[in-house]
Tab-separated table of C-alpha atoms in Angstrom:
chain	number	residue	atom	x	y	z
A	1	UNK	CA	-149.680	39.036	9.314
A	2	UNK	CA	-151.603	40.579	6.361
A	3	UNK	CA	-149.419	43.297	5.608
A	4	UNK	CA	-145.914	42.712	5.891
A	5	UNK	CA	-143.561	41.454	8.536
A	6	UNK	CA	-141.929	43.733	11.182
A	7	UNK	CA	-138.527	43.012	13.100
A	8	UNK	CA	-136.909	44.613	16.103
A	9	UNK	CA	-133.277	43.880	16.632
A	10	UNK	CA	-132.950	44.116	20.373
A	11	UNK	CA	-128.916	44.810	20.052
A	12	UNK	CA	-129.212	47.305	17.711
A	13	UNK	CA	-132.285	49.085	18.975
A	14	UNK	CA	-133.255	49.345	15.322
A	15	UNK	CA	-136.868	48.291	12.983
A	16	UNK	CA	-137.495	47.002	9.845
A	17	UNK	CA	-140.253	46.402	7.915
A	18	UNK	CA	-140.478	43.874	5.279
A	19	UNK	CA	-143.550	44.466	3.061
A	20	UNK	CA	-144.183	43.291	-0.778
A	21	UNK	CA	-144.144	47.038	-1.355
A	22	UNK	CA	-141.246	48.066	0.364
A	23	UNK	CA	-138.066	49.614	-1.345
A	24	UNK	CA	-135.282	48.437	1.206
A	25	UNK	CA	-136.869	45.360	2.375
A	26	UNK	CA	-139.029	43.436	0.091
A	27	UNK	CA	-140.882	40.285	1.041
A	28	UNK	CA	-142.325	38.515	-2.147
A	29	UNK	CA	-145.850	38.940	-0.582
A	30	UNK	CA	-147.904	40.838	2.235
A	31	UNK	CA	-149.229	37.686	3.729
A	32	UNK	CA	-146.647	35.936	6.673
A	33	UNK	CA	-147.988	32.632	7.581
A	34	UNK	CA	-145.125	31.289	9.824
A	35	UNK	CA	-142.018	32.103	10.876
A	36	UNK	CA	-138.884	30.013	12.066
A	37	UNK	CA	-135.277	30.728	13.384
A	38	UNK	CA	-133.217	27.940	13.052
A	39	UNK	CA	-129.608	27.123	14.651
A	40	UNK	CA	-127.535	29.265	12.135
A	41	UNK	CA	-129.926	32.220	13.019
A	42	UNK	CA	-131.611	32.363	9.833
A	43	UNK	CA	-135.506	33.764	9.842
A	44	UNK	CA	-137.487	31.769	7.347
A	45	UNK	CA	-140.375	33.378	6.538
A	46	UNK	CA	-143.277	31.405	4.930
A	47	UNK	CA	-145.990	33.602	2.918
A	48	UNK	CA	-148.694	32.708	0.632
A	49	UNK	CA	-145.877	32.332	-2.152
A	50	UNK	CA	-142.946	30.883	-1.081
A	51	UNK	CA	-140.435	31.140	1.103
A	52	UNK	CA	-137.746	33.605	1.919
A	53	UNK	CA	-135.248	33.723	4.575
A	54	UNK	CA	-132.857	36.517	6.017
A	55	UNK	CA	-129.582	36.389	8.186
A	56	UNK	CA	-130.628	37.693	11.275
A	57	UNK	CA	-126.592	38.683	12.075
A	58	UNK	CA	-126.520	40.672	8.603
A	59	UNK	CA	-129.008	43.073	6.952
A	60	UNK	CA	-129.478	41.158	3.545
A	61	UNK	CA	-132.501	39.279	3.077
A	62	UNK	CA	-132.520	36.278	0.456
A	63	UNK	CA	-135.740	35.052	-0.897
A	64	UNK	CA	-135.825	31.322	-1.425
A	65	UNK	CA	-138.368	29.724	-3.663
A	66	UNK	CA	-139.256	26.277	-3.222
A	67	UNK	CA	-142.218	26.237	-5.818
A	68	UNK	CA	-139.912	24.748	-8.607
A	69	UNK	CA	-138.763	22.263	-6.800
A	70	UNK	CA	-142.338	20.619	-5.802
A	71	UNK	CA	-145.242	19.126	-8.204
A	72	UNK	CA	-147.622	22.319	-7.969
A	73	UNK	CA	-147.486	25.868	-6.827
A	74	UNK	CA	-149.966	25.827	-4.034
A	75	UNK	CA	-147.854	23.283	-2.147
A	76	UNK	CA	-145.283	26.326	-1.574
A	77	UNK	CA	-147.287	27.731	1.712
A	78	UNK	CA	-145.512	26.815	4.421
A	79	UNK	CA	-147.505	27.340	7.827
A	80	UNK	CA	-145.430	24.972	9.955
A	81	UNK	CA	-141.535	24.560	10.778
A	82	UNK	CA	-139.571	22.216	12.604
A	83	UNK	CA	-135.435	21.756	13.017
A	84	UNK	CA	-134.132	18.730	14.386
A	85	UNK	CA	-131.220	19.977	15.695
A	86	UNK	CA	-129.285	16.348	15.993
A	87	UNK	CA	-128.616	16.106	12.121
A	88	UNK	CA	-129.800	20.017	11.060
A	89	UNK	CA	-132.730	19.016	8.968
A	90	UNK	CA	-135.663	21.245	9.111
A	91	UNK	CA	-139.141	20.050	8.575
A	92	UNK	CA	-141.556	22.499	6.542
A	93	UNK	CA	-145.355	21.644	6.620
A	94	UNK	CA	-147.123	22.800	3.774
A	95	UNK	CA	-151.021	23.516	2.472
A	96	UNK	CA	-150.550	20.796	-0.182
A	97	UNK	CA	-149.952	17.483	2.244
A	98	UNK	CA	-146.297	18.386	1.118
A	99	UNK	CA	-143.426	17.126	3.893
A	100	UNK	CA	-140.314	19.152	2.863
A	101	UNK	CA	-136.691	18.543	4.253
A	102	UNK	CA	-134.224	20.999	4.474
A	103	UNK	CA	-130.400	20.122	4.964
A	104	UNK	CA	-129.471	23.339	6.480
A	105	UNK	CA	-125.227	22.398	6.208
A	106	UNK	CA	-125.796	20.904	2.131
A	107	UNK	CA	-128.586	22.999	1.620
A	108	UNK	CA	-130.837	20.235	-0.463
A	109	UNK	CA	-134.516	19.495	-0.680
A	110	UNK	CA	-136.782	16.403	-0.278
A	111	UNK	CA	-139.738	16.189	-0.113
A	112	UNK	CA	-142.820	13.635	0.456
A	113	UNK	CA	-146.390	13.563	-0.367
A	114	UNK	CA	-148.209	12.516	2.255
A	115	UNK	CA	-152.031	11.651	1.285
A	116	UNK	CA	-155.254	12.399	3.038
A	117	UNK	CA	-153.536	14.396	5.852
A	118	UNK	CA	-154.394	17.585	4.486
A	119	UNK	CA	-152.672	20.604	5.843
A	120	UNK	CA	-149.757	20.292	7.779
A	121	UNK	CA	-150.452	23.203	10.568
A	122	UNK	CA	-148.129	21.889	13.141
A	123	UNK	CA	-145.085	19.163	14.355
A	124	UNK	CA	-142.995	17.736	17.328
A	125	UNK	CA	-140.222	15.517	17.171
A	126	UNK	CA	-139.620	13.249	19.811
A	127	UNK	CA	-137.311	9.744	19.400
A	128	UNK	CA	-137.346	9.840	16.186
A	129	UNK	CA	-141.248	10.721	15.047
A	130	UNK	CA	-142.950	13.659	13.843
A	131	UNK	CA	-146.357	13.930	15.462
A	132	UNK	CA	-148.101	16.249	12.634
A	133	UNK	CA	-151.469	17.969	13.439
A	134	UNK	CA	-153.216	18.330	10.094
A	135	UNK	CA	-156.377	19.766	8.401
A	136	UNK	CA	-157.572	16.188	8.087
A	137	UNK	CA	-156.305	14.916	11.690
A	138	UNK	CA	-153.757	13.894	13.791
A	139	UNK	CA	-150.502	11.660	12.594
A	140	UNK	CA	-147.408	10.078	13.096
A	141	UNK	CA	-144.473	10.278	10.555
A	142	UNK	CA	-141.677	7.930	11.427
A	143	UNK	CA	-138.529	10.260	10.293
A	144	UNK	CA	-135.984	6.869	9.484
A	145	UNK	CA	-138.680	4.224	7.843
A	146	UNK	CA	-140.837	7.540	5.965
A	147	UNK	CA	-143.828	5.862	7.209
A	148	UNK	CA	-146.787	7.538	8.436
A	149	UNK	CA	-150.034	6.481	10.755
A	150	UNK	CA	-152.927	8.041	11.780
A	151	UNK	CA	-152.489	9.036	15.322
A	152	UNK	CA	-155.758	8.126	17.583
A	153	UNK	CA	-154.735	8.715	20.675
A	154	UNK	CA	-155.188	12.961	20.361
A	155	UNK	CA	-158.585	14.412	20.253
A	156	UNK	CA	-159.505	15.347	16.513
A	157	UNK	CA	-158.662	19.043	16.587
A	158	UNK	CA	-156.377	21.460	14.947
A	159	UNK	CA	-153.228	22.697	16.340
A	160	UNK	CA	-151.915	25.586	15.012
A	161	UNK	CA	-148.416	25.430	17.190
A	162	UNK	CA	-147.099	23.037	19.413
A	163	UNK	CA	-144.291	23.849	22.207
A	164	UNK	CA	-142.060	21.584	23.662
């Protein structure tokens, strides 16, 4: 979205609208890249900035910057998310080759710089590997050895989301 981010709570029957110019509900930009709701439900919300998230069972929302804790600003666009829910770390793709993890129970960063991929525009984890489809083409990020290797057996083409 290039203007905000709108959300409709089915229980309640009620909207809001998070803008960069809103009073009630600010986001710290207009532009949404990605969005994710991970096990807790908590929205994170990735924009051109940062990140912010919100509790979608209360009506706060919390914004979250992870510039300062990476090497440059740009790397804090985040237009890909992934939780594995086994050990509640989720995965955050960024512009900047950037790998981020995110202990959602201690609530600590790491990160890993992964070179030549380029963008990180989408992941899926299966036993134990991230398959990341990025600007630069297609890889595989072993989650336990922190290993990656270019992936040849997909077509080089960008995926913006992958199901499972």
């Amino acid at each position: 979205a290039d203007n905000g981010l709108g959300i409709y709570n089915l229980s309640t029957k009620k909207f809001r609208f998070y803008s960069s110019s809103a009073v009630e509900y600010t986001l710290n930009s207009k532009y949404v890249h990605s969005l994710y709701i991970d096990y807790q439900k908590i929205l994170w919300i990735g924009t051109d900035i940062g990140l912010q998230m919100t509790d979608l069972n209360s009506t706060n929302l919390d914004y979250t910057s992870i510039s300062n804790k990476l090497p440059e600003s740009e790397h804090s666009i985040v237009p890909s998310f992934l939780e594995d829910p086994s050990n509640h770390i989720a995965y955050m793709g960024t512009y900047g080759e950037i790998l981020l993890q995110y202990d959602l129970i201690t609530k600590k960063i790491n990160y890993q710089k992964l070179d030549k991929t380029g963008a990180i525009l989408s992941m899926y984890l299966d036993e134990g590997n991230l398959f990341l489809n990025c600007s630069s083409g297609n890889y595989i990020y072993d989650v336990k050895t922190k290993k990656i290797i270019k992936n040849n057996l997909l077509p080089e083409q960008r995926f913006y989301n992958v199901l499972q």
